[in-house]
Amino acid sequence: MLMKYLFAKNDEIPAGSATIFFGFSSIFWFVVGTGLGSFNAAKLAFPDWVTGTELFAFGHMRQVHVLAVIIGWISMAFGMTMMYMTPALGNTKLWSEKLGLWTVFLWNIGLSLGLLLLWMGITSGREYNDLIWPIDLVVIFGVLLPLGINVWMTIAHRKTQGIYITNWFFGACIFMVMIVFLVGQSPELFNLTGLTEAYLTFWFAHNVLGLWITPVAAAIAYYTIPKLTGNPLYSHRIGHLHFWAIIVFYSTPASHHLMSAPLPEWLKSFASVEGVLILIPAVAFVANILLTMKGKWTMFVENVETKFSITGVLLAIPLNMQGGFQQTRAINWYVHGTGWIVAHAHLALLGMSSFLEAAAVYFGLQQMLRRKLYSLTLANLHYWFFIVGFCIYWISMTIAGLIQGAGKIYEVPYIDVVVAEHPYMIARWVGGTMVFTGNVVWLFNMWMTAREGTLVPEGRYAHELAYER
Amino acid sequence: MAFKMDQPLYSLSDEAEQKEILALWEKEKHGGLSEGNNRIPFPITFLLGLIILTAFMITMPIWGQRPTADIYVDYVALMDSAEVQSMATPEEKMNYIAKTAYAKADARRQGALERHPLAWDDLLNIAPQIKEIQSGKGKYPLDNYNVLGDRIALANFEGNFTEGGYRERKQPWWDLGYTIDVFYVSYFLITMVIVIKRLPHFSRKPNLG
C-alpha cells in the first residue's frame, strides 16, 4: 500500500496515511530496539551467552540498539506525531501526505542501511553519532529536511492566527537538530581528533538529547493532555518560559559532559551552571501539564493514553533532578563513567520520552485509523510490563553505578566490582526483557486495532468510546 | 503593538492589545485545544529563583576539585618520624598521620583532607615528588600541582601572571564561565519578563467556555 501511495497524486492519498505508516514503523523499531537491548543485556548478565561470533559481540551490537531506539523508535514516533498534530493544531491538513510517505519510506531504508553498517562494524566510533557521515547526510537531507519542510509548510498554511506551543517546539526542534547533525559531522569531515573530537562528540550527544529527544516529547504532552482531558492548557505564559528556557539553557557548550577532560575550566563552569538551569524548563513543563490535569486525575487510572502520558511527565522530575546535578563537579567525579549514567540515559529515552511518545502513538493511530483500540487489557499489560520493567532496569543500573563509583574512587580491583555488579546486570536484563515483551504485545494490539478495532464514528474521538475488550 | 510602560509589572501591552489577545484566545481553538492565562504559581516562581541560586552555588569549582599537593605536606613530614616508623601496618601509619595532620590544619585544609583521603602506598609514591618541588626544583609552588592518584601534575589552569613571572595554575573559585553565565541568565530573565508581561495580566482570564 505504501508503494502505491508513493507514486499517487497528493490529493488521492487518504489523510493520515503518513501518520499511520510512521506510527507502525515507530512501534516496529521499538520492538527491534528493545529486543536488541534485551539481547545485549543478556550478554552482560550471562557472559557465555552467544560467544565466538564477532557480529554478535557487545561492541557490534550496542550502537545498533542505541540508534535503533533513537532514530527508529523515538524519532519516528516524533515524525508520526508531527504528521497528525501539526495540521490538527493549525486547523488544516498536512501540507503533503506524499512527502510524508516518502519521508517514512526513505527513513526506513536509510535506517536499515545505517544499522546494517553499524552491525558490520562500519562506524564513526563516536558515541550516539556512530553512523558514518554519508548515512548522517541521508538522515539530514533525506529524513529531517523533508520532515521539516512538511511541518514548516503546514504551520505556514495554518488556518489559525496563533501557533500553538506544540508547533513552536516541532518547528524549532527540527531546525535545531539539523544544525546539530551538520556540526556533529565535523570531526569526520575535517579530520578533527583528540580533545576536539571528544568535545564535538558530546556537543552532538548533548544537543540531540536536549534539543530533540526531550523537548519534542514535552511538546507532544502539550497536545495529548489537553486533548484527552478536555481541559485548556493551564498557562500560555508558562509555555513561553519552557520554550525559551530550552532554547537558551540547553543549547550551551555541553562541556559538562566532559568534566574530567582537559577542556578549559571556565568552559566547564559555564556549561555546568547551564546544566543546573535546565531545571527551569523542566519545572515549567511539569507544572504546566500537571496543573492542566486539574479535576481530571481519575483519567490517570482510567484512560490508558493519559496513564502513559502522565507517567512520562512524572518521570521528567527525577530525570531533570539527576541531569541537573549529576554533571556538577561535586557529583560527576563519582558517577562519571559508571552505570549511573546508563540508568540516567534510559530514564530520559526509555522513561520520560518513550512514555510520552507511546501515549501519542496510541492516540494518533486510533484517530487516523478511525478505530478504537483492539484491547484495553493488552494496552494495560503493555503499560505495566513497560513501567515495571523500566523501573527494574533504572533502579538496578543506578545501584550498579553507585557500586562502580565506589569501586573507582576507592580503587577496588576491577574484577571485584564486576562480581559485585552481577546481580544488578541480571536485574537489568529482566527489566529490559519485560519492556521488550510489552512492546511485542503493543505491536500485536495495534495491528489488531487496524484490522478489527471498532470503527470510530465521524466527529468522535476514540477515547470517548467504551472499550469492547 | 505599542508598549505601555506606566505599570510595567502589570502589563507592557496597552488595553486594546490585551483585549485583542484575550479575544483571540477565546475565539481560536487549535484542533479543539485552548490555552489559559494563568500565572506561574508563586511556589514555582520561588523554586525557579532557588534553582538559579543553586546553579551558581553548587557548580563552584571548589566543589569536586582535585586535591592540591600542598595539603599533604604534613603527611610527608610525618611519614619519616620515629612514631610512624615504629608502627607495624600501613593502616596504623596512615591513621596516625591523618589524625595528626588534621589536628594541625585550619578549617579549610581540614575540609580538603576529609574529601581526599590518601592511601599509604600513594603517599610513598607522591612523597618524593612533593619533596622535589619543595626543594625548589619545581617552577611553581606546591598548591599549583594536583595529586592524581600516585603522581603529581601541574594543574590545568591558566590564571593571572604573578610577581614571580609565572602564570598561576590554581583552581579559581570564580571564573570567566560564571561571568558569562551571570550575563546569560540576566538577559534571559529580562527577556522573559518582557515576553510574559506583554501578555494580558494573569488576572484577566479568557472565557474558554
XYZ file of C-alpha atoms in Angstrom, chain A residues 128 180 199-214 249-257 271 274-275 278:
31
model
C 25.494 8.494 19.807
C 23.287 19.609 15.437
C 34.149 17.692 22.721
C 32.198 17.739 19.453
C 31.009 14.183 20.068
C 29.410 15.198 23.323
C 28.223 18.519 21.971
C 26.287 16.410 19.465
C 25.049 13.909 22.053
C 24.013 16.656 24.482
C 22.056 18.585 21.899
C 20.365 15.576 20.300
C 19.068 14.804 23.773
C 18.225 18.349 24.746
C 17.047 19.905 21.502
C 15.280 16.896 20.045
C 14.502 13.897 22.228
C 13.233 15.600 25.385
C 19.913 26.882 28.550
C 20.143 23.656 26.614
C 21.929 24.889 23.532
C 25.044 25.779 25.504
C 28.569 24.364 25.394
C 27.879 20.815 26.667
C 31.350 20.620 28.178
C 29.782 19.460 31.437
C 29.685 16.026 29.791
C 28.165 24.665 30.903
C 23.522 25.956 32.492
C 23.287 22.268 33.293
C 17.882 23.026 32.789
